[in-house]
Amino acid sequence: MKKKDPIEEARRYVDNAKETLRDKGEYNEELNRYDDEKYVRAAGNYLWLGVLMALDAVFHVRKDRRTRVDIKDYLAAVGKRDRKLLALVNDGYDVMHLSMNYDGIQAKDVSDSGFRLANNIIDRCEAMVN
């Protein structure tokens, strides 16, 4: 079985998040928010997992799939190499993981910010891998 490129896989997670909100999110244009918190949470989770995949491709924080890595470990590894990426990861953690995934904030602006941050982080990781 051929091993998948982690950056491509990370982008696939972003696409899955986009598809989830587009197809099931029930966007309310008048209020500029999604009506169903469940799908905002799912999208935030997909985005954050994609970001972690991209970070693992560059920083190798996770030793194997069975180990759980603390966000502090990612931040320490990223901070040693790229301060701009560190700022993006901090913001991404707050938006994708906490605001979208845990809190289920349904405002479209929050989701849009999550997608923007995820793409920026993945792009920056791709440049470091290649």
mmCIF file of N, CA and C in Angstrom:
data_model
loop_
_atom_site.group_PDB
_atom_site.id
_atom_site.type_symbol
_atom_site.label_atom_id
_atom_site.label_comp_id
_atom_site.label_asym_id
_atom_site.label_seq_id
_atom_site.Cartn_x
_atom_site.Cartn_y
_atom_site.Cartn_z
ATOM 1 N N MET A 1 0.841 -1.183 0.000
ATOM 2 C CA MET A 1 0.000 0.000 0.000
ATOM 3 C C MET A 1 0.885 1.245 0.000
ATOM 4 N N LYS A 2 0.614 2.150 -0.916
ATOM 5 C CA LYS A 2 1.410 3.365 -1.058
ATOM 6 C C LYS A 2 1.057 4.353 0.060
ATOM 7 N N LYS A 3 2.098 4.916 0.682
ATOM 8 C CA LYS A 3 1.891 5.885 1.743
ATOM 9 C C LYS A 3 1.474 7.223 1.141
ATOM 10 N N LYS A 4 0.444 7.823 1.702
ATOM 11 C CA LYS A 4 -0.081 9.080 1.179
ATOM 12 C C LYS A 4 0.791 10.255 1.610
ATOM 13 N N ASP A 5 0.869 11.248 0.728
ATOM 14 C CA ASP A 5 1.572 12.485 1.028
ATOM 15 C C ASP A 5 0.798 13.215 2.127
ATOM 16 N N PRO A 6 1.428 13.540 3.260
ATOM 17 C CA PRO A 6 0.701 14.166 4.367
ATOM 18 C C PRO A 6 0.128 15.545 4.030
ATOM 19 N N ILE A 7 0.783 16.279 3.162
ATOM 20 C CA ILE A 7 0.259 17.596 2.780
ATOM 21 C C ILE A 7 -1.003 17.434 1.940
ATOM 22 N N GLU A 8 -0.990 16.505 1.002
ATOM 23 C CA GLU A 8 -2.194 16.227 0.211
ATOM 24 C C GLU A 8 -3.319 15.730 1.109
ATOM 25 N N GLU A 9 -2.976 14.899 2.060
ATOM 26 C CA GLU A 9 -3.978 14.374 2.995
ATOM 27 C C GLU A 9 -4.546 15.514 3.854
ATOM 28 N N ALA A 10 -3.695 16.444 4.274
ATOM 29 C CA ALA A 10 -4.154 17.596 5.047
ATOM 30 C C ALA A 10 -5.134 18.438 4.224
ATOM 31 N N ARG A 11 -4.826 18.623 2.951
ATOM 32 C CA ARG A 11 -5.731 19.383 2.068
ATOM 33 C C ARG A 11 -7.060 18.640 1.880
ATOM 34 N N ARG A 12 -7.003 17.322 1.888
ATOM 35 C CA ARG A 12 -8.223 16.525 1.765
ATOM 36 C C ARG A 12 -9.127 16.746 2.986
ATOM 37 N N TYR A 13 -8.524 16.879 4.148
ATOM 38 C CA TYR A 13 -9.293 17.166 5.350
ATOM 39 C C TYR A 13 -9.967 18.534 5.252
ATOM 40 N N VAL A 14 -9.252 19.520 4.710
ATOM 41 C CA VAL A 14 -9.843 20.846 4.514
ATOM 42 C C VAL A 14 -11.021 20.755 3.539
ATOM 43 N N ASP A 15 -10.852 19.987 2.468
ATOM 44 C CA ASP A 15 -11.944 19.790 1.511
ATOM 45 C C ASP A 15 -13.144 19.118 2.182
ATOM 46 N N ASN A 16 -12.888 18.149 3.050
ATOM 47 C CA ASN A 16 -13.977 17.481 3.769
ATOM 48 C C ASN A 16 -14.724 18.455 4.673
ATOM 49 N N ALA A 17 -13.984 19.355 5.318
ATOM 50 C CA ALA A 17 -14.617 20.359 6.171
ATOM 51 C C ALA A 17 -15.497 21.290 5.336
ATOM 52 N N LYS A 18 -14.975 21.707 4.196
ATOM 53 C CA LYS A 18 -15.730 22.587 3.307
ATOM 54 C C LYS A 18 -17.008 21.904 2.825
ATOM 55 N N GLU A 19 -16.870 20.656 2.436
ATOM 56 C CA GLU A 19 -18.015 19.877 1.958
ATOM 57 C C GLU A 19 -19.057 19.687 3.068
ATOM 58 N N THR A 20 -18.607 19.449 4.272
ATOM 59 C CA THR A 20 -19.519 19.267 5.401
ATOM 60 C C THR A 20 -20.363 20.510 5.623
ATOM 61 N N LEU A 21 -19.730 21.661 5.658
ATOM 62 C CA LEU A 21 -20.490 22.897 5.879
ATOM 63 C C LEU A 21 -21.368 23.243 4.685
ATOM 64 N N ARG A 22 -20.860 23.021 3.494
ATOM 65 C CA ARG A 22 -21.627 23.355 2.294
ATOM 66 C C ARG A 22 -22.874 22.480 2.177
ATOM 67 N N ASP A 23 -22.707 21.187 2.409
ATOM 68 C CA ASP A 23 -23.807 20.253 2.172
ATOM 69 C C ASP A 23 -24.762 20.106 3.351
ATOM 70 N N LYS A 24 -24.260 20.264 4.571
ATOM 71 C CA LYS A 24 -25.088 19.966 5.735
ATOM 72 C C LYS A 24 -25.191 21.103 6.743
ATOM 73 N N GLY A 25 -24.408 22.138 6.571
ATOM 74 C CA GLY A 25 -24.310 23.190 7.573
ATOM 75 C C GLY A 25 -25.516 24.086 7.715
ATOM 76 N N GLU A 26 -26.417 24.084 6.747
ATOM 77 C CA GLU A 26 -27.622 24.914 6.783
ATOM 78 C C GLU A 26 -27.285 26.371 7.114
ATOM 79 N N TYR A 27 -26.676 27.033 6.138
ATOM 80 C CA TYR A 27 -26.246 28.423 6.300
ATOM 81 C C TYR A 27 -27.443 29.362 6.248
ATOM 82 N N ASN A 28 -27.535 30.244 7.230
ATOM 83 C CA ASN A 28 -28.581 31.255 7.303
ATOM 84 C C ASN A 28 -27.973 32.577 6.849
ATOM 85 N N GLU A 29 -28.281 32.963 5.620
ATOM 86 C CA GLU A 29 -27.672 34.154 5.019
ATOM 87 C C GLU A 29 -28.053 35.424 5.766
ATOM 88 N N GLU A 30 -29.271 35.496 6.231
ATOM 89 C CA GLU A 30 -29.748 36.687 6.938
ATOM 90 C C GLU A 30 -28.946 36.937 8.217
ATOM 91 N N LEU A 31 -28.622 35.872 8.924
ATOM 92 C CA LEU A 31 -27.886 35.994 10.190
ATOM 93 C C LEU A 31 -26.374 35.793 10.023
ATOM 94 N N ASN A 32 -25.952 35.396 8.824
ATOM 95 C CA ASN A 32 -24.543 35.121 8.523
ATOM 96 C C ASN A 32 -23.957 34.096 9.494
ATOM 97 N N ARG A 33 -24.698 33.008 9.668
ATOM 98 C CA ARG A 33 -24.257 31.949 10.573
ATOM 99 C C ARG A 33 -24.842 30.613 10.122
ATOM 100 N N TYR A 34 -24.257 29.551 10.637
ATOM 101 C CA TYR A 34 -24.764 28.212 10.358
ATOM 102 C C TYR A 34 -25.775 27.840 11.438
ATOM 103 N N ASP A 35 -26.853 27.197 11.025
ATOM 104 C CA ASP A 35 -27.916 26.852 11.957
ATOM 105 C C ASP A 35 -27.600 25.617 12.799
ATOM 106 N N ASP A 36 -26.801 24.719 12.269
ATOM 107 C CA ASP A 36 -26.557 23.464 12.968
ATOM 108 C C ASP A 36 -25.134 23.403 13.521
ATOM 109 N N GLU A 37 -25.035 23.499 14.819
ATOM 110 C CA GLU A 37 -23.750 23.493 15.513
ATOM 111 C C GLU A 37 -22.959 22.209 15.264
ATOM 112 N N LYS A 38 -23.651 21.110 15.101
ATOM 113 C CA LYS A 38 -23.006 19.803 14.913
ATOM 114 C C LYS A 38 -22.024 19.828 13.745
ATOM 115 N N TYR A 39 -22.430 20.435 12.643
ATOM 116 C CA TYR A 39 -21.593 20.430 11.445
ATOM 117 C C TYR A 39 -20.469 21.459 11.523
ATOM 118 N N VAL A 40 -20.666 22.519 12.288
ATOM 119 C CA VAL A 40 -19.580 23.471 12.535
ATOM 120 C C VAL A 40 -18.501 22.774 13.361
ATOM 121 N N ARG A 41 -18.927 22.012 14.352
ATOM 122 C CA ARG A 41 -17.970 21.263 15.178
ATOM 123 C C ARG A 41 -17.202 20.248 14.328
ATOM 124 N N ALA A 42 -17.911 19.531 13.482
ATOM 125 C CA ALA A 42 -17.262 18.538 12.621
ATOM 126 C C ALA A 42 -16.260 19.210 11.691
ATOM 127 N N ALA A 43 -16.639 20.334 11.100
ATOM 128 C CA ALA A 43 -15.738 21.050 10.196
ATOM 129 C C ALA A 43 -14.499 21.535 10.943
ATOM 130 N N GLY A 44 -14.674 22.072 12.137
ATOM 131 C CA GLY A 44 -13.537 22.519 12.936
ATOM 132 C C GLY A 44 -12.588 21.372 13.255
ATOM 133 N N ASN A 45 -13.157 20.214 13.544
ATOM 134 C CA ASN A 45 -12.340 19.036 13.827
ATOM 135 C C ASN A 45 -11.557 18.603 12.591
ATOM 136 N N TYR A 46 -12.213 18.561 11.442
ATOM 137 C CA TYR A 46 -11.516 18.211 10.193
ATOM 138 C C TYR A 46 -10.374 19.184 9.909
ATOM 139 N N LEU A 47 -10.644 20.469 10.064
ATOM 140 C CA LEU A 47 -9.622 21.477 9.803
ATOM 141 C C LEU A 47 -8.416 21.288 10.723
ATOM 142 N N TRP A 48 -8.688 21.121 12.013
ATOM 143 C CA TRP A 48 -7.595 20.994 12.970
ATOM 144 C C TRP A 48 -6.794 19.722 12.725
ATOM 145 N N LEU A 49 -7.466 18.621 12.413
ATOM 146 C CA LEU A 49 -6.744 17.380 12.116
ATOM 147 C C LEU A 49 -5.864 17.538 10.878
ATOM 148 N N GLY A 50 -6.348 18.254 9.874
ATOM 149 C CA GLY A 50 -5.547 18.518 8.688
ATOM 150 C C GLY A 50 -4.306 19.326 9.016
ATOM 151 N N VAL A 51 -4.471 20.316 9.871
ATOM 152 C CA VAL A 51 -3.329 21.141 10.294
ATOM 153 C C VAL A 51 -2.305 20.283 11.044
ATOM 154 N N LEU A 52 -2.776 19.434 11.946
ATOM 155 C CA LEU A 52 -1.851 18.574 12.690
ATOM 156 C C LEU A 52 -1.099 17.629 11.763
ATOM 157 N N MET A 53 -1.772 17.154 10.739
ATOM 158 C CA MET A 53 -1.124 16.277 9.761
ATOM 159 C C MET A 53 0.015 17.017 9.042
ATOM 160 N N ALA A 54 -0.259 18.249 8.653
ATOM 161 C CA ALA A 54 0.762 19.051 7.977
ATOM 162 C C ALA A 54 1.923 19.364 8.918
ATOM 163 N N LEU A 55 1.617 19.689 10.167
ATOM 164 C CA LEU A 55 2.669 19.976 11.141
ATOM 165 C C LEU A 55 3.520 18.736 11.403
ATOM 166 N N ASP A 56 2.888 17.580 11.492
ATOM 167 C CA ASP A 56 3.634 16.333 11.696
ATOM 168 C C ASP A 56 4.565 16.033 10.526
ATOM 169 N N ALA A 57 4.171 16.436 9.326
ATOM 170 C CA ALA A 57 5.011 16.196 8.150
ATOM 171 C C ALA A 57 6.318 16.982 8.228
ATOM 172 N N VAL A 58 6.288 18.118 8.919
ATOM 173 C CA VAL A 58 7.471 18.973 8.998
ATOM 174 C C VAL A 58 8.243 18.750 10.297
ATOM 175 N N PHE A 59 7.527 18.695 11.405
ATOM 176 C CA PHE A 59 8.181 18.746 12.710
ATOM 177 C C PHE A 59 8.329 17.396 13.404
ATOM 178 N N HIS A 60 7.647 16.384 12.967
ATOM 179 C CA HIS A 60 7.774 15.021 13.508
ATOM 180 C C HIS A 60 7.642 14.986 15.031
ATOM 181 N N VAL A 61 6.656 15.712 15.535
ATOM 182 C CA VAL A 61 6.403 15.751 16.971
ATOM 183 C C VAL A 61 5.815 14.422 17.434
ATOM 184 N N ARG A 62 4.917 13.878 16.648
ATOM 185 C CA ARG A 62 4.268 12.617 16.992
ATOM 186 C C ARG A 62 5.177 11.470 16.565
ATOM 187 N N LYS A 63 5.550 10.638 17.516
ATOM 188 C CA LYS A 63 6.460 9.530 17.219
ATOM 189 C C LYS A 63 5.744 8.364 16.538
ATOM 190 N N ASP A 64 4.504 8.093 16.937
ATOM 191 C CA ASP A 64 3.683 7.090 16.254
ATOM 192 C C ASP A 64 2.216 7.460 16.446
ATOM 193 N N ARG A 65 1.354 6.790 15.738
ATOM 194 C CA ARG A 65 -0.075 7.148 15.733
ATOM 195 C C ARG A 65 -0.752 6.919 17.078
ATOM 196 N N ARG A 66 -0.164 6.098 17.907
ATOM 197 C CA ARG A 66 -0.807 5.762 19.177
ATOM 198 C C ARG A 66 -0.508 6.768 20.278
ATOM 199 N N THR A 67 0.479 7.621 20.095
ATOM 200 C CA THR A 67 0.819 8.572 21.145
ATOM 201 C C THR A 67 -0.004 9.847 20.995
ATOM 202 N N ARG A 68 -0.393 10.381 22.108
ATOM 203 C CA ARG A 68 -1.125 11.643 22.121
ATOM 204 C C ARG A 68 -0.122 12.755 22.391
ATOM 205 N N VAL A 69 -0.172 13.780 21.572
ATOM 206 C CA VAL A 69 0.780 14.882 21.691
ATOM 207 C C VAL A 69 0.045 16.116 22.192
ATOM 208 N N ASP A 70 0.639 16.808 23.122
ATOM 209 C CA ASP A 70 0.070 18.028 23.671
ATOM 210 C C ASP A 70 0.347 19.188 22.720
ATOM 211 N N ILE A 71 -0.543 20.150 22.678
ATOM 212 C CA ILE A 71 -0.367 21.314 21.812
ATOM 213 C C ILE A 71 0.931 22.049 22.163
ATOM 214 N N LYS A 72 1.341 21.989 23.418
ATOM 215 C CA LYS A 72 2.581 22.653 23.831
ATOM 216 C C LYS A 72 3.794 22.071 23.114
ATOM 217 N N ASP A 73 3.748 20.771 22.825
ATOM 218 C CA ASP A 73 4.852 20.142 22.094
ATOM 219 C C ASP A 73 4.937 20.671 20.671
ATOM 220 N N TYR A 74 3.775 20.829 20.029
ATOM 221 C CA TYR A 74 3.755 21.410 18.678
ATOM 222 C C TYR A 74 4.256 22.844 18.709
ATOM 223 N N LEU A 75 3.771 23.623 19.673
ATOM 224 C CA LEU A 75 4.159 25.025 19.746
ATOM 225 C C LEU A 75 5.657 25.178 19.999
ATOM 226 N N ALA A 76 6.213 24.325 20.830
ATOM 227 C CA ALA A 76 7.658 24.386 21.095
ATOM 228 C C ALA A 76 8.456 24.059 19.833
ATOM 229 N N ALA A 77 8.044 23.023 19.115
ATOM 230 C CA ALA A 77 8.765 22.631 17.899
ATOM 231 C C ALA A 77 8.654 23.700 16.821
ATOM 232 N N VAL A 78 7.462 24.243 16.640
ATOM 233 C CA VAL A 78 7.247 25.268 15.618
ATOM 234 C C VAL A 78 7.992 26.548 15.987
ATOM 235 N N GLY A 79 7.938 26.928 17.261
ATOM 236 C CA GLY A 79 8.574 28.164 17.719
ATOM 237 C C GLY A 79 10.077 28.183 17.527
ATOM 238 N N LYS A 80 10.703 27.022 17.557
ATOM 239 C CA LYS A 80 12.152 26.953 17.355
ATOM 240 C C LYS A 80 12.551 27.226 15.916
ATOM 241 N N ARG A 81 11.609 27.035 14.988
ATOM 242 C CA ARG A 81 11.955 27.116 13.566
ATOM 243 C C ARG A 81 11.315 28.271 12.816
ATOM 244 N N ASP A 82 10.065 28.629 13.166
ATOM 245 C CA ASP A 82 9.353 29.627 12.364
ATOM 246 C C ASP A 82 8.355 30.385 13.242
ATOM 247 N N ARG A 83 8.708 31.605 13.607
ATOM 248 C CA ARG A 83 7.855 32.398 14.506
ATOM 249 C C ARG A 83 6.542 32.818 13.842
ATOM 250 N N LYS A 84 6.562 33.038 12.537
ATOM 251 C CA LYS A 84 5.327 33.415 11.844
ATOM 252 C C LYS A 84 4.357 32.240 11.817
ATOM 253 N N LEU A 85 4.884 31.060 11.569
ATOM 254 C CA LEU A 85 4.044 29.861 11.607
ATOM 255 C C LEU A 85 3.510 29.640 13.017
ATOM 256 N N LEU A 86 4.311 29.942 14.019
ATOM 257 C CA LEU A 86 3.871 29.809 15.410
ATOM 258 C C LEU A 86 2.644 30.673 15.675
ATOM 259 N N ALA A 87 2.654 31.897 15.177
ATOM 260 C CA ALA A 87 1.501 32.788 15.349
ATOM 261 C C ALA A 87 0.265 32.204 14.671
ATOM 262 N N LEU A 88 0.449 31.652 13.466
ATOM 263 C CA LEU A 88 -0.676 31.037 12.754
ATOM 264 C C LEU A 88 -1.218 29.826 13.505
ATOM 265 N N VAL A 89 -0.332 29.005 14.038
ATOM 266 C CA VAL A 89 -0.761 27.811 14.766
ATOM 267 C C VAL A 89 -1.505 28.196 16.046
ATOM 268 N N ASN A 90 -1.011 29.201 16.751
ATOM 269 C CA ASN A 90 -1.719 29.683 17.944
ATOM 270 C C ASN A 90 -3.130 30.149 17.597
ATOM 271 N N ASP A 91 -3.234 30.963 16.554
ATOM 272 C CA ASP A 91 -4.547 31.442 16.123
ATOM 273 C C ASP A 91 -5.417 30.284 15.643
ATOM 274 N N GLY A 92 -4.811 29.363 14.892
ATOM 275 C CA GLY A 92 -5.546 28.213 14.386
ATOM 276 C C GLY A 92 -6.089 27.343 15.497
ATOM 277 N N TYR A 93 -5.291 27.137 16.537
ATOM 278 C CA TYR A 93 -5.746 26.348 17.688
ATOM 279 C C TYR A 93 -6.974 27.003 18.317
ATOM 280 N N ASP A 94 -6.907 28.316 18.500
ATOM 281 C CA ASP A 94 -8.031 29.034 19.104
ATOM 282 C C ASP A 94 -9.283 28.974 18.236
ATOM 283 N N VAL A 95 -9.119 29.169 16.937
ATOM 284 C CA VAL A 95 -10.284 29.244 16.049
ATOM 285 C C VAL A 95 -10.828 27.864 15.707
ATOM 286 N N MET A 96 -9.966 26.995 15.146
ATOM 287 C CA MET A 96 -10.443 25.695 14.661
ATOM 288 C C MET A 96 -10.762 24.725 15.790
ATOM 289 N N HIS A 97 -9.829 24.605 16.722
ATOM 290 C CA HIS A 97 -9.976 23.579 17.747
ATOM 291 C C HIS A 97 -10.914 24.030 18.869
ATOM 292 N N LEU A 98 -10.687 25.226 19.384
ATOM 293 C CA LEU A 98 -11.496 25.674 20.520
ATOM 294 C C LEU A 98 -12.830 26.283 20.086
ATOM 295 N N SER A 99 -12.787 27.314 19.239
ATOM 296 C CA SER A 99 -14.029 28.019 18.885
ATOM 297 C C SER A 99 -14.970 27.183 18.035
ATOM 298 N N MET A 100 -14.434 26.540 17.014
ATOM 299 C CA MET A 100 -15.302 25.750 16.131
ATOM 300 C C MET A 100 -15.610 24.383 16.737
ATOM 301 N N ASN A 101 -14.573 23.621 17.074
ATOM 302 C CA ASN A 101 -14.765 22.240 17.494
ATOM 303 C C ASN A 101 -15.379 22.130 18.884
ATOM 304 N N TYR A 102 -14.799 22.785 19.880
ATOM 305 C CA TYR A 102 -15.318 22.646 21.235
ATOM 306 C C TYR A 102 -16.527 23.530 21.493
ATOM 307 N N ASP A 103 -16.426 24.809 21.147
ATOM 308 C CA ASP A 103 -17.502 25.741 21.454
ATOM 309 C C ASP A 103 -18.630 25.716 20.436
ATOM 310 N N GLY A 104 -18.348 25.268 19.233
ATOM 311 C CA GLY A 104 -19.383 25.196 18.202
ATOM 312 C C GLY A 104 -19.909 26.558 17.784
ATOM 313 N N ILE A 105 -19.046 27.561 17.778
ATOM 314 C CA ILE A 105 -19.480 28.908 17.388
ATOM 315 C C ILE A 105 -19.924 28.880 15.936
ATOM 316 N N GLN A 106 -21.142 29.304 15.693
ATOM 317 C CA GLN A 106 -21.781 29.119 14.395
ATOM 318 C C GLN A 106 -21.635 30.299 13.443
ATOM 319 N N ALA A 107 -20.994 31.370 13.866
ATOM 320 C CA ALA A 107 -20.815 32.541 13.007
ATOM 321 C C ALA A 107 -19.953 32.162 11.801
ATOM 322 N N LYS A 108 -20.409 32.542 10.622
ATOM 323 C CA LYS A 108 -19.689 32.208 9.400
ATOM 324 C C LYS A 108 -18.302 32.844 9.379
ATOM 325 N N ASP A 109 -18.169 34.013 9.970
ATOM 326 C CA ASP A 109 -16.866 34.688 10.014
ATOM 327 C C ASP A 109 -15.826 33.831 10.743
ATOM 328 N N VAL A 110 -16.246 33.144 11.786
ATOM 329 C CA VAL A 110 -15.328 32.273 12.530
ATOM 330 C C VAL A 110 -14.905 31.106 11.641
ATOM 331 N N SER A 111 -15.867 30.494 10.968
ATOM 332 C CA SER A 111 -15.552 29.376 10.076
ATOM 333 C C SER A 111 -14.649 29.817 8.932
ATOM 334 N N ASP A 112 -14.950 30.963 8.356
ATOM 335 C CA ASP A 112 -14.110 31.482 7.266
ATOM 336 C C ASP A 112 -12.680 31.702 7.746
ATOM 337 N N SER A 113 -12.548 32.220 8.951
ATOM 338 C CA SER A 113 -11.225 32.423 9.531
ATOM 339 C C SER A 113 -10.514 31.087 9.737
ATOM 340 N N GLY A 114 -11.243 30.073 10.170
ATOM 341 C CA GLY A 114 -10.666 28.747 10.348
ATOM 342 C C GLY A 114 -10.135 28.175 9.047
ATOM 343 N N PHE A 115 -10.902 28.314 7.962
ATOM 344 C CA PHE A 115 -10.446 27.827 6.658
ATOM 345 C C PHE A 115 -9.213 28.588 6.179
ATOM 346 N N ARG A 116 -9.224 29.904 6.356
ATOM 347 C CA ARG A 116 -8.085 30.721 5.942
ATOM 348 C C ARG A 116 -6.816 30.319 6.697
ATOM 349 N N LEU A 117 -6.946 30.171 8.001
ATOM 350 C CA LEU A 117 -5.792 29.786 8.817
ATOM 351 C C LEU A 117 -5.285 28.392 8.457
ATOM 352 N N ALA A 118 -6.199 27.452 8.287
ATOM 353 C CA ALA A 118 -5.795 26.087 7.935
ATOM 354 C C ALA A 118 -5.014 26.081 6.626
ATOM 355 N N ASN A 119 -5.529 26.776 5.628
ATOM 356 C CA ASN A 119 -4.837 26.821 4.331
ATOM 357 C C ASN A 119 -3.474 27.499 4.439
ATOM 358 N N ASN A 120 -3.384 28.575 5.221
ATOM 359 C CA ASN A 120 -2.108 29.263 5.401
ATOM 360 C C ASN A 120 -1.082 28.373 6.108
ATOM 361 N N ILE A 121 -1.511 27.665 7.131
ATOM 362 C CA ILE A 121 -0.604 26.782 7.862
ATOM 363 C C ILE A 121 -0.134 25.643 6.967
ATOM 364 N N ILE A 122 -1.054 25.038 6.244
ATOM 365 C CA ILE A 122 -0.698 23.922 5.361
ATOM 366 C C ILE A 122 0.240 24.399 4.253
ATOM 367 N N ASP A 123 -0.037 25.566 3.676
ATOM 368 C CA ASP A 123 0.842 26.122 2.633
ATOM 369 C C ASP A 123 2.252 26.339 3.166
ATOM 370 N N ARG A 124 2.342 26.879 4.373
ATOM 371 C CA ARG A 124 3.655 27.153 4.964
ATOM 372 C C ARG A 124 4.401 25.844 5.255
ATOM 373 N N CYS A 125 3.677 24.838 5.727
ATOM 374 C CA CYS A 125 4.293 23.532 5.982
ATOM 375 C C CYS A 125 4.749 22.888 4.678
ATOM 376 N N GLU A 126 3.955 23.035 3.632
ATOM 377 C CA GLU A 126 4.327 22.472 2.330
ATOM 378 C C GLU A 126 5.640 23.083 1.840
ATOM 379 N N ALA A 127 5.789 24.385 2.036
ATOM 380 C CA ALA A 127 7.021 25.054 1.600
ATOM 381 C C ALA A 127 8.230 24.549 2.395
ATOM 382 N N MET A 128 8.026 24.169 3.641
ATOM 383 C CA MET A 128 9.119 23.664 4.472
ATOM 384 C C MET A 128 9.485 22.225 4.112
ATOM 385 N N VAL A 129 8.502 21.455 3.686
ATOM 386 C CA VAL A 129 8.752 20.052 3.328
ATOM 387 C C VAL A 129 9.523 19.972 2.025
ATOM 388 N N ASN A 130 9.152 20.822 1.070
ATOM 389 C CA ASN A 130 9.768 20.765 -0.275
ATOM 390 C C ASN A 130 11.025 21.572 -0.376
#
